[in-house]
Amino acid sequence: MDKDKEQFLKEFGADYGYPDGPKSVDDIRATEFKRLQDGIVYLDHAGATLYSELQMEAIFKDLSTTLYANPHSQSDAGMTTSDIVREAREQVLDYCNASPMDYRCIFTSGATASLKLVGESFPWTYRSCFMYSVENHNSVLGIREYALQQGASACAIDIENPDNSCTGSLKITRHPLQRRCFLNDKAPGGACSLLAIPSECNFSGTKLSTDHVIAVKEDFRRQIEGHNYHRLDNHKLLVLVDAAKGCATEKLDLRSCDIDFVVISFYKMFGYPTGLGALIVKNDAAKLLRKTYFGGVDAVIADVDFVKRREGIEEWFEDGSISFLSIASIRHGFTILKSLTPGAISRHTKALCTFLRRTLLDLRHENGTFVCTIYGSQNPKNVGPIVTFNLKRPDGSWHGYREVEKLAALSGIQLRTGCFCNPGACAKYLGLTHQDILSNLEAGHVCWDDCDLVDGRPTGAVRVSFGYMSTYEDLKKFVDFIRSSFVSVHIRPHASKETMHDALASSVSGPRNVPLEPRFFVNSINIYPIKSCSGFQKESWPLSSTGFLYDREWLLKSLAGEVLTQKKVPEMCLLSAFIDLEQEVLIVESPQCKEKLEIKIKRHGLHGYDDSVNVWFSTAIGRPCYLVRRSKSDNRSCLKRKNGHAICRESKDGLNFVNEGQFLLVTEESVRDLNNRINSGHEASPARGSSTQIGPDRFRPNLVICGGHPYAEDTWKMLRIGREPFTSLGGCNRCQMINFRCEGGRVRKSSEPLATLASYRRVKGKILFGILLTYEIPGDFENGNYPLLHIGDEVYPDEFSTVVDKS
């Protein structure tokens, strides 16, 4: 045992690892989570915890040996299923310490469905108010639509705990009251209002104790009382708690707090089954709900407006046949939790969380600046097993969360980034105003995209969350990753473009005004007709206003219209495409198809192909898809310039289906240097395997250049290849796609070369290798007289091009 772990156990040994349980956490990992033994670290338990292999074995044995039937049937199998469902309801209530005399368990398709059920059934009137914490999940915010649509008001609140105590007073700040319309409803009778809060915020981990819930409810009562159009003596205040995250590691005690609705999700508690949740509802609160739709009833006449609904609360709200096989499976998950006890799970995960928070807060760069900004309370008693943070560089600028996620994935670490579907908490902790959010939206940032920084400020964060099977080793690997990848111990040897440019120039001997022989040559020309599929090499190939003629002029889409790439469908690299210029035909081959596909080339705009072509591609990649072509080869586009240099990426009008630039260029020398680093160990690679050689084709370049020094291309701004002028758009940001390789008709994935590139080619969150080029075709070539590039053409970058032009 290393000294760091000894120190950790000295402080947290009484809580970590289930010392009083039937198994230690190390035994649990060794016997029940063998799929994590390949160096994988899973730290997204707030998103979905992992199912135990022992749990799944018990479920499989149960389903294989027990005859289950629809519980609506009166057969023996149906009655057996009914008994299992009844026992499952009792287990859910028992887990939340809810008396069966006061509460009912309604099974739904998930926590979101439970919230939707409350929202659409709640008796909203213009007298009602929906009050909710800003630190609520999107699924809770969605209830607001039902309230406002029915004329009710809505009000968001901030809940702060200035004392950082579990029972101390809260500071509650109300946001402006929202109302979509005001209905002058003079009908007699009372009104119902709803307060919605999370038991644990899935962004910050902030928890609300039962005392806090009572305090918030009392403030809610004062809020209602402050509006003189409400009659408080006949006004019911109901409380909804979103416990989907909180119940995963800590029980909710409904005997000690007056809560009307609780929603939970089972895959967050024990991994399986997904698509099943529960609404725990107080009997009195259930009677207030107004459900319109019915699926199962006691009696109904098909052609007359008559229906007699069932009396039971569960049957009233559960439409049709419930997911009885999934319900039968949850008892095996509860068996796991019961064997460890929720209290021990809470202490175990809290120990890991506390240590990680402290460690991250202690990290400093060499200049003394802090590395990490952590969001939420720093009192371990007030937070669940979540650590949400962003990282800073020594100069105070932010690392984007996608940069952290990408590098973590290369180290086998799975975590979550973004806003975690909790926009209110995200805005609160990142300090985003309404105008900031709207400005980010106008700048193109939406949920789930890769836009992690706007104007240098984070749009989301990095979240680490622990589960009952998380270990110290998981934590240590993550901390080591942060230290090695983001803590500046010495100035990284990232030379600036100017420095690299000067070094390259100084290596050239001879007077600067003497004509110099070119040092660079075209070594390979590659064309990729179909985006993300393999291409072909040629001795020479025509240029067009969109790049190489026919390069990435086709792509595949899913039936839903999603563009397919190797990142989503790695099997696409097994497809090879070739253009026969003389026959004017596109030829595609696949190991999954006996016959090759030939498609006649005709020059026109965006269009699709017939069913036979789409069936061929669907067979080739193993999923339904269709082929699309885009051709605008005769449209010229101009690159904006400033002081003679490119200042933006090529406009989309000048591109086919490429991401940013018309051409990608790499050099043989840079690829050779990369291979040396991978295999020598001089640069620390997080997951370097055995000796391997990466070919230039792994980067899908259009042009491979030889001559000169490694990474000389980084300094190029303008260059001439043969007689044709090109402009550099800068480095190409690499992704996991370069880690895919085809071997024996199969696609394999490793961490290289991206892991090694990340160790020395990372600039402002991007991992750069190769450069992107644009070409402005001089003149019109409507008759097909396109200029050609040839293997062996001389390449004249920056310093040399003007000199050679004079000769």
PDB file of N, CA, C and O in Angstrom, residues 443-506:
ATOM      1  N   ALA A 443     -24.403  33.471 -30.040  1.00  0.00           N
ATOM      2  CA  ALA A 443     -23.081  33.077 -30.535  1.00  0.00           C
ATOM      3  C   ALA A 443     -23.058  31.640 -31.017  1.00  0.00           C
ATOM      4  O   ALA A 443     -22.026  31.164 -31.499  1.00  0.00           O
ATOM      5  N   GLY A 444     -24.193  30.949 -30.880  1.00  0.00           N
ATOM      6  CA  GLY A 444     -24.292  29.577 -31.386  1.00  0.00           C
ATOM      7  C   GLY A 444     -24.226  28.496 -30.341  1.00  0.00           C
ATOM      8  O   GLY A 444     -24.307  27.318 -30.666  1.00  0.00           O
ATOM      9  N   HIS A 445     -24.096  28.869 -29.055  1.00  0.00           N
ATOM     10  CA  HIS A 445     -23.979  27.856 -28.014  1.00  0.00           C
ATOM     11  C   HIS A 445     -25.348  27.349 -27.585  1.00  0.00           C
ATOM     12  O   HIS A 445     -26.223  28.123 -27.200  1.00  0.00           O
ATOM     13  N   VAL A 446     -25.532  26.026 -27.656  1.00  0.00           N
ATOM     14  CA  VAL A 446     -26.740  25.368 -27.154  1.00  0.00           C
ATOM     15  C   VAL A 446     -26.306  24.165 -26.323  1.00  0.00           C
ATOM     16  O   VAL A 446     -25.137  23.768 -26.350  1.00  0.00           O
ATOM     17  N   CYS A 447     -27.247  23.605 -25.593  1.00  0.00           N
ATOM     18  CA  CYS A 447     -26.936  22.430 -24.780  1.00  0.00           C
ATOM     19  C   CYS A 447     -26.393  21.301 -25.652  1.00  0.00           C
ATOM     20  O   CYS A 447     -26.841  21.100 -26.771  1.00  0.00           O
ATOM     21  N   TRP A 448     -25.428  20.581 -25.130  1.00  0.00           N
ATOM     22  CA  TRP A 448     -24.834  19.397 -25.750  1.00  0.00           C
ATOM     23  C   TRP A 448     -23.793  19.717 -26.825  1.00  0.00           C
ATOM     24  O   TRP A 448     -23.216  18.803 -27.395  1.00  0.00           O
ATOM     25  N   ASP A 449     -23.542  21.005 -27.113  1.00  0.00           N
ATOM     26  CA  ASP A 449     -22.535  21.269 -28.136  1.00  0.00           C
ATOM     27  C   ASP A 449     -21.143  21.307 -27.490  1.00  0.00           C
ATOM     28  O   ASP A 449     -20.981  21.053 -26.297  1.00  0.00           O
ATOM     29  N   ASP A 450     -20.122  21.607 -28.316  1.00  0.00           N
ATOM     30  CA  ASP A 450     -18.749  21.626 -27.832  1.00  0.00           C
ATOM     31  C   ASP A 450     -18.253  23.037 -27.517  1.00  0.00           C
ATOM     32  O   ASP A 450     -17.058  23.241 -27.323  1.00  0.00           O
ATOM     33  N   CYS A 451     -19.162  23.987 -27.475  1.00  0.00           N
ATOM     34  CA  CYS A 451     -18.784  25.382 -27.236  1.00  0.00           C
ATOM     35  C   CYS A 451     -18.636  25.598 -25.732  1.00  0.00           C
ATOM     36  O   CYS A 451     -19.562  26.047 -25.056  1.00  0.00           O
ATOM     37  N   ASP A 452     -17.466  25.261 -25.203  1.00  0.00           N
ATOM     38  CA  ASP A 452     -17.288  25.285 -23.748  1.00  0.00           C
ATOM     39  C   ASP A 452     -16.812  26.628 -23.212  1.00  0.00           C
ATOM     40  O   ASP A 452     -16.861  26.869 -22.006  1.00  0.00           O
ATOM     41  N   LEU A 453     -16.350  27.508 -24.096  1.00  0.00           N
ATOM     42  CA  LEU A 453     -15.941  28.853 -23.699  1.00  0.00           C
ATOM     43  C   LEU A 453     -16.534  29.854 -24.683  1.00  0.00           C
ATOM     44  O   LEU A 453     -16.471  29.648 -25.890  1.00  0.00           O
ATOM     45  N   VAL A 454     -17.115  30.922 -24.173  1.00  0.00           N
ATOM     46  CA  VAL A 454     -17.572  32.036 -25.004  1.00  0.00           C
ATOM     47  C   VAL A 454     -16.971  33.301 -24.425  1.00  0.00           C
ATOM     48  O   VAL A 454     -17.154  33.598 -23.240  1.00  0.00           O
ATOM     49  N   ASP A 455     -16.230  34.021 -25.251  1.00  0.00           N
ATOM     50  CA  ASP A 455     -15.514  35.218 -24.793  1.00  0.00           C
ATOM     51  C   ASP A 455     -14.613  34.902 -23.607  1.00  0.00           C
ATOM     52  O   ASP A 455     -14.460  35.700 -22.677  1.00  0.00           O
ATOM     53  N   GLY A 456     -14.037  33.693 -23.634  1.00  0.00           N
ATOM     54  CA  GLY A 456     -13.094  33.306 -22.595  1.00  0.00           C
ATOM     55  C   GLY A 456     -13.712  32.835 -21.303  1.00  0.00           C
ATOM     56  O   GLY A 456     -12.983  32.479 -20.362  1.00  0.00           O
ATOM     57  N   ARG A 457     -15.046  32.809 -21.211  1.00  0.00           N
ATOM     58  CA  ARG A 457     -15.726  32.406 -19.975  1.00  0.00           C
ATOM     59  C   ARG A 457     -16.382  31.034 -20.168  1.00  0.00           C
ATOM     60  O   ARG A 457     -16.918  30.729 -21.237  1.00  0.00           O
ATOM     61  N   PRO A 458     -16.367  30.210 -19.119  1.00  0.00           N
ATOM     62  CA  PRO A 458     -16.964  28.876 -19.237  1.00  0.00           C
ATOM     63  C   PRO A 458     -18.481  28.945 -19.431  1.00  0.00           C
ATOM     64  O   PRO A 458     -19.160  29.798 -18.848  1.00  0.00           O
ATOM     65  N   THR A 459     -19.000  28.046 -20.244  1.00  0.00           N
ATOM     66  CA  THR A 459     -20.448  27.903 -20.405  1.00  0.00           C
ATOM     67  C   THR A 459     -20.975  26.697 -19.630  1.00  0.00           C
ATOM     68  O   THR A 459     -22.175  26.450 -19.618  1.00  0.00           O
ATOM     69  N   GLY A 460     -20.089  25.958 -19.007  1.00  0.00           N
ATOM     70  CA  GLY A 460     -20.464  24.793 -18.219  1.00  0.00           C
ATOM     71  C   GLY A 460     -19.305  24.421 -17.313  1.00  0.00           C
ATOM     72  O   GLY A 460     -18.393  25.221 -17.085  1.00  0.00           O
ATOM     73  N   ALA A 461     -19.312  23.208 -16.811  1.00  0.00           N
ATOM     74  CA  ALA A 461     -18.295  22.799 -15.852  1.00  0.00           C
ATOM     75  C   ALA A 461     -18.002  21.312 -16.005  1.00  0.00           C
ATOM     76  O   ALA A 461     -18.609  20.611 -16.816  1.00  0.00           O
ATOM     77  N   VAL A 462     -17.063  20.847 -15.201  1.00  0.00           N
ATOM     78  CA  VAL A 462     -16.689  19.431 -15.139  1.00  0.00           C
ATOM     79  C   VAL A 462     -17.270  18.854 -13.852  1.00  0.00           C
ATOM     80  O   VAL A 462     -17.154  19.473 -12.790  1.00  0.00           O
ATOM     81  N   ARG A 463     -17.892  17.686 -13.961  1.00  0.00           N
ATOM     82  CA  ARG A 463     -18.484  17.073 -12.769  1.00  0.00           C
ATOM     83  C   ARG A 463     -17.915  15.684 -12.542  1.00  0.00           C
ATOM     84  O   ARG A 463     -17.910  14.845 -13.445  1.00  0.00           O
ATOM     85  N   VAL A 464     -17.451  15.456 -11.326  1.00  0.00           N
ATOM     86  CA  VAL A 464     -17.039  14.126 -10.864  1.00  0.00           C
ATOM     87  C   VAL A 464     -18.046  13.688  -9.819  1.00  0.00           C
ATOM     88  O   VAL A 464     -18.364  14.449  -8.896  1.00  0.00           O
ATOM     89  N   SER A 465     -18.569  12.481  -9.943  1.00  0.00           N
ATOM     90  CA  SER A 465     -19.538  11.976  -8.959  1.00  0.00           C
ATOM     91  C   SER A 465     -19.228  10.525  -8.643  1.00  0.00           C
ATOM     92  O   SER A 465     -18.839   9.755  -9.526  1.00  0.00           O
ATOM     93  N   PHE A 466     -19.396  10.164  -7.381  1.00  0.00           N
ATOM     94  CA  PHE A 466     -19.017   8.840  -6.902  1.00  0.00           C
ATOM     95  C   PHE A 466     -20.243   7.975  -6.638  1.00  0.00           C
ATOM     96  O   PHE A 466     -21.331   8.469  -6.335  1.00  0.00           O
ATOM     97  N   GLY A 467     -20.037   6.660  -6.740  1.00  0.00           N
ATOM     98  CA  GLY A 467     -21.061   5.677  -6.438  1.00  0.00           C
ATOM     99  C   GLY A 467     -20.593   4.720  -5.365  1.00  0.00           C
ATOM    100  O   GLY A 467     -19.447   4.789  -4.893  1.00  0.00           O
ATOM    101  N   TYR A 468     -21.462   3.784  -5.006  1.00  0.00           N
ATOM    102  CA  TYR A 468     -21.130   2.916  -3.873  1.00  0.00           C
ATOM    103  C   TYR A 468     -19.944   2.013  -4.165  1.00  0.00           C
ATOM    104  O   TYR A 468     -19.285   1.521  -3.242  1.00  0.00           O
ATOM    105  N   MET A 469     -19.617   1.791  -5.454  1.00  0.00           N
ATOM    106  CA  MET A 469     -18.493   0.928  -5.806  1.00  0.00           C
ATOM    107  C   MET A 469     -17.240   1.712  -6.168  1.00  0.00           C
ATOM    108  O   MET A 469     -16.227   1.134  -6.561  1.00  0.00           O
ATOM    109  N   SER A 470     -17.254   3.054  -6.038  1.00  0.00           N
ATOM    110  CA  SER A 470     -16.069   3.864  -6.335  1.00  0.00           C
ATOM    111  C   SER A 470     -14.973   3.585  -5.315  1.00  0.00           C
ATOM    112  O   SER A 470     -15.243   3.305  -4.141  1.00  0.00           O
ATOM    113  N   THR A 471     -13.728   3.693  -5.742  1.00  0.00           N
ATOM    114  CA  THR A 471     -12.604   3.360  -4.876  1.00  0.00           C
ATOM    115  C   THR A 471     -11.606   4.506  -4.780  1.00  0.00           C
ATOM    116  O   THR A 471     -11.623   5.452  -5.570  1.00  0.00           O
ATOM    117  N   TYR A 472     -10.725   4.386  -3.814  1.00  0.00           N
ATOM    118  CA  TYR A 472      -9.623   5.347  -3.678  1.00  0.00           C
ATOM    119  C   TYR A 472      -8.773   5.351  -4.941  1.00  0.00           C
ATOM    120  O   TYR A 472      -8.285   6.402  -5.370  1.00  0.00           O
ATOM    121  N   GLU A 473      -8.593   4.185  -5.541  1.00  0.00           N
ATOM    122  CA  GLU A 473      -7.774   4.103  -6.755  1.00  0.00           C
ATOM    123  C   GLU A 473      -8.394   4.907  -7.894  1.00  0.00           C
ATOM    124  O   GLU A 473      -7.676   5.525  -8.696  1.00  0.00           O
ATOM    125  N   ASP A 474      -9.740   4.905  -7.985  1.00  0.00           N
ATOM    126  CA  ASP A 474     -10.410   5.758  -8.975  1.00  0.00           C
ATOM    127  C   ASP A 474     -10.064   7.219  -8.729  1.00  0.00           C
ATOM    128  O   ASP A 474      -9.722   7.968  -9.647  1.00  0.00           O
ATOM    129  N   LEU A 475     -10.184   7.614  -7.473  1.00  0.00           N
ATOM    130  CA  LEU A 475      -9.912   9.003  -7.088  1.00  0.00           C
ATOM    131  C   LEU A 475      -8.462   9.370  -7.392  1.00  0.00           C
ATOM    132  O   LEU A 475      -8.181  10.438  -7.944  1.00  0.00           O
ATOM    133  N   LYS A 476      -7.544   8.491  -7.042  1.00  0.00           N
ATOM    134  CA  LYS A 476      -6.122   8.787  -7.227  1.00  0.00           C
ATOM    135  C   LYS A 476      -5.777   8.921  -8.703  1.00  0.00           C
ATOM    136  O   LYS A 476      -5.013   9.821  -9.097  1.00  0.00           O
ATOM    137  N   LYS A 477      -6.320   8.052  -9.541  1.00  0.00           N
ATOM    138  CA  LYS A 477      -6.023   8.156 -10.961  1.00  0.00           C
ATOM    139  C   LYS A 477      -6.537   9.464 -11.524  1.00  0.00           C
ATOM    140  O   LYS A 477      -5.882  10.100 -12.362  1.00  0.00           O
ATOM    141  N   PHE A 478      -7.694   9.910 -11.033  1.00  0.00           N
ATOM    142  CA  PHE A 478      -8.228  11.179 -11.513  1.00  0.00           C
ATOM    143  C   PHE A 478      -7.355  12.344 -11.039  1.00  0.00           C
ATOM    144  O   PHE A 478      -7.049  13.252 -11.811  1.00  0.00           O
ATOM    145  N   VAL A 479      -6.959  12.340  -9.783  1.00  0.00           N
ATOM    146  CA  VAL A 479      -6.112  13.417  -9.264  1.00  0.00           C
ATOM    147  C   VAL A 479      -4.777  13.446 -10.001  1.00  0.00           C
ATOM    148  O   VAL A 479      -4.274  14.517 -10.379  1.00  0.00           O
ATOM    149  N   ASP A 480      -4.190  12.283 -10.236  1.00  0.00           N
ATOM    150  CA  ASP A 480      -2.923  12.221 -10.980  1.00  0.00           C
ATOM    151  C   ASP A 480      -3.100  12.770 -12.385  1.00  0.00           C
ATOM    152  O   ASP A 480      -2.208  13.450 -12.923  1.00  0.00           O
ATOM    153  N   PHE A 481      -4.247  12.482 -12.998  1.00  0.00           N
ATOM    154  CA  PHE A 481      -4.533  13.009 -14.335  1.00  0.00           C
ATOM    155  C   PHE A 481      -4.602  14.538 -14.324  1.00  0.00           C
ATOM    156  O   PHE A 481      -4.023  15.202 -15.189  1.00  0.00           O
ATOM    157  N   ILE A 482      -5.279  15.105 -13.343  1.00  0.00           N
ATOM    158  CA  ILE A 482      -5.378  16.566 -13.251  1.00  0.00           C
ATOM    159  C   ILE A 482      -3.991  17.173 -13.044  1.00  0.00           C
ATOM    160  O   ILE A 482      -3.614  18.165 -13.687  1.00  0.00           O
ATOM    161  N   ARG A 483      -3.214  16.568 -12.155  1.00  0.00           N
ATOM    162  CA  ARG A 483      -1.876  17.106 -11.884  1.00  0.00           C
ATOM    163  C   ARG A 483      -0.992  17.069 -13.132  1.00  0.00           C
ATOM    164  O   ARG A 483      -0.317  18.043 -13.458  1.00  0.00           O
ATOM    165  N   SER A 484      -0.994  15.950 -13.830  1.00  0.00           N
ATOM    166  CA  SER A 484      -0.089  15.808 -14.972  1.00  0.00           C
ATOM    167  C   SER A 484      -0.541  16.598 -16.184  1.00  0.00           C
ATOM    168  O   SER A 484       0.278  17.020 -16.994  1.00  0.00           O
ATOM    169  N   SER A 485      -1.842  16.834 -16.299  1.00  0.00           N
ATOM    170  CA  SER A 485      -2.362  17.466 -17.511  1.00  0.00           C
ATOM    171  C   SER A 485      -2.645  18.949 -17.374  1.00  0.00           C
ATOM    172  O   SER A 485      -2.654  19.664 -18.379  1.00  0.00           O
ATOM    173  N   PHE A 486      -2.869  19.442 -16.144  1.00  0.00           N
ATOM    174  CA  PHE A 486      -3.343  20.821 -15.995  1.00  0.00           C
ATOM    175  C   PHE A 486      -2.590  21.662 -14.966  1.00  0.00           C
ATOM    176  O   PHE A 486      -2.852  22.852 -14.866  1.00  0.00           O
ATOM    177  N   VAL A 487      -1.699  21.056 -14.202  1.00  0.00           N
ATOM    178  CA  VAL A 487      -0.936  21.825 -13.227  1.00  0.00           C
ATOM    179  C   VAL A 487       0.411  22.188 -13.836  1.00  0.00           C
ATOM    180  O   VAL A 487       1.177  21.306 -14.234  1.00  0.00           O
ATOM    181  N   SER A 488       0.688  23.472 -13.911  1.00  0.00           N
ATOM    182  CA  SER A 488       1.930  23.950 -14.510  1.00  0.00           C
ATOM    183  C   SER A 488       3.043  23.907 -13.478  1.00  0.00           C
ATOM    184  O   SER A 488       3.037  24.651 -12.496  1.00  0.00           O
ATOM    185  N   VAL A 489       3.989  22.998 -13.698  1.00  0.00           N
ATOM    186  CA  VAL A 489       5.143  22.882 -12.817  1.00  0.00           C
ATOM    187  C   VAL A 489       6.324  23.662 -13.391  1.00  0.00           C
ATOM    188  O   VAL A 489       7.124  24.237 -12.700  1.00  0.00           O
ATOM    189  N   HIS A 490       6.423  23.656 -14.697  1.00  0.00           N
ATOM    190  CA  HIS A 490       7.430  24.441 -15.395  1.00  0.00           C
ATOM    191  C   HIS A 490       6.815  24.895 -16.701  1.00  0.00           C
ATOM    192  O   HIS A 490       5.784  24.403 -17.117  1.00  0.00           O
ATOM    193  N   ILE A 491       7.432  25.840 -17.351  1.00  0.00           N
ATOM    194  CA  ILE A 491       6.896  26.347 -18.600  1.00  0.00           C
ATOM    195  C   ILE A 491       6.938  25.248 -19.643  1.00  0.00           C
ATOM    196  O   ILE A 491       8.003  24.681 -19.926  1.00  0.00           O
ATOM    197  N   ARG A 492       5.798  24.934 -20.183  1.00  0.00           N
ATOM    198  CA  ARG A 492       5.746  23.889 -21.203  1.00  0.00           C
ATOM    199  C   ARG A 492       6.497  24.336 -22.456  1.00  0.00           C
ATOM    200  O   ARG A 492       6.447  25.503 -22.825  1.00  0.00           O
ATOM    201  N   PRO A 493       7.171  23.411 -23.128  1.00  0.00           N
ATOM    202  CA  PRO A 493       7.955  23.784 -24.307  1.00  0.00           C
ATOM    203  C   PRO A 493       7.086  24.011 -25.538  1.00  0.00           C
ATOM    204  O   PRO A 493       7.302  23.413 -26.574  1.00  0.00           O
ATOM    205  N   HIS A 494       6.034  24.844 -25.384  1.00  0.00           N
ATOM    206  CA  HIS A 494       5.217  25.212 -26.539  1.00  0.00           C
ATOM    207  C   HIS A 494       5.786  26.492 -27.124  1.00  0.00           C
ATOM    208  O   HIS A 494       5.539  27.579 -26.613  1.00  0.00           O
ATOM    209  N   ALA A 495       6.562  26.363 -28.154  1.00  0.00           N
ATOM    210  CA  ALA A 495       7.119  27.559 -28.766  1.00  0.00           C
ATOM    211  C   ALA A 495       6.027  28.313 -29.506  1.00  0.00           C
ATOM    212  O   ALA A 495       5.135  27.713 -30.090  1.00  0.00           O
ATOM    213  N   SER A 496       6.089  29.639 -29.435  1.00  0.00           N
ATOM    214  CA  SER A 496       5.128  30.438 -30.177  1.00  0.00           C
ATOM    215  C   SER A 496       5.392  30.309 -31.659  1.00  0.00           C
ATOM    216  O   SER A 496       6.462  29.860 -32.087  1.00  0.00           O
ATOM    217  N   LYS A 497       4.417  30.717 -32.461  1.00  0.00           N
ATOM    218  CA  LYS A 497       4.613  30.665 -33.901  1.00  0.00           C
ATOM    219  C   LYS A 497       5.822  31.504 -34.307  1.00  0.00           C
ATOM    220  O   LYS A 497       6.595  31.127 -35.166  1.00  0.00           O
ATOM    221  N   GLU A 498       5.972  32.687 -33.656  1.00  0.00           N
ATOM    222  CA  GLU A 498       7.072  33.557 -34.015  1.00  0.00           C
ATOM    223  C   GLU A 498       8.408  32.894 -33.698  1.00  0.00           C
ATOM    224  O   GLU A 498       9.342  32.916 -34.494  1.00  0.00           O
ATOM    225  N   THR A 499       8.491  32.273 -32.486  1.00  0.00           N
ATOM    226  CA  THR A 499       9.730  31.618 -32.104  1.00  0.00           C
ATOM    227  C   THR A 499      10.040  30.464 -33.039  1.00  0.00           C
ATOM    228  O   THR A 499      11.181  30.286 -33.482  1.00  0.00           O
ATOM    229  N   MET A 500       9.007  29.647 -33.339  1.00  0.00           N
ATOM    230  CA  MET A 500       9.212  28.519 -34.242  1.00  0.00           C
ATOM    231  C   MET A 500       9.605  29.009 -35.624  1.00  0.00           C
ATOM    232  O   MET A 500      10.445  28.420 -36.301  1.00  0.00           O
ATOM    233  N   HIS A 501       8.990  30.104 -36.041  1.00  0.00           N
ATOM    234  CA  HIS A 501       9.269  30.652 -37.356  1.00  0.00           C
ATOM    235  C   HIS A 501      10.717  31.133 -37.437  1.00  0.00           C
ATOM    236  O   HIS A 501      11.427  30.872 -38.405  1.00  0.00           O
ATOM    237  N   ASP A 502      11.197  31.812 -36.379  1.00  0.00           N
ATOM    238  CA  ASP A 502      12.569  32.300 -36.356  1.00  0.00           C
ATOM    239  C   ASP A 502      13.553  31.140 -36.348  1.00  0.00           C
ATOM    240  O   ASP A 502      14.596  31.191 -37.021  1.00  0.00           O
ATOM    241  N   ALA A 503      13.209  30.092 -35.578  1.00  0.00           N
ATOM    242  CA  ALA A 503      14.106  28.941 -35.521  1.00  0.00           C
ATOM    243  C   ALA A 503      14.221  28.272 -36.883  1.00  0.00           C
ATOM    244  O   ALA A 503      15.297  27.844 -37.292  1.00  0.00           O
ATOM    245  N   LEU A 504      13.094  28.180 -37.565  1.00  0.00           N
ATOM    246  CA  LEU A 504      13.121  27.578 -38.890  1.00  0.00           C
ATOM    247  C   LEU A 504      13.939  28.417 -39.853  1.00  0.00           C
ATOM    248  O   LEU A 504      14.765  27.905 -40.608  1.00  0.00           O
ATOM    249  N   ALA A 505      13.743  29.752 -39.802  1.00  0.00           N
ATOM    250  CA  ALA A 505      14.479  30.631 -40.711  1.00  0.00           C
ATOM    251  C   ALA A 505      15.971  30.575 -40.448  1.00  0.00           C
ATOM    252  O   ALA A 505      16.780  30.582 -41.377  1.00  0.00           O
ATOM    253  N   SER A 506      16.354  30.491 -39.172  1.00  0.00           N
ATOM    254  CA  SER A 506      17.771  30.495 -38.843  1.00  0.00           C
ATOM    255  C   SER A 506      18.473  29.224 -39.266  1.00  0.00           C
ATOM    256  O   SER A 506      19.700  29.184 -39.365  1.00  0.00           O
TER     257      SER A 506
END
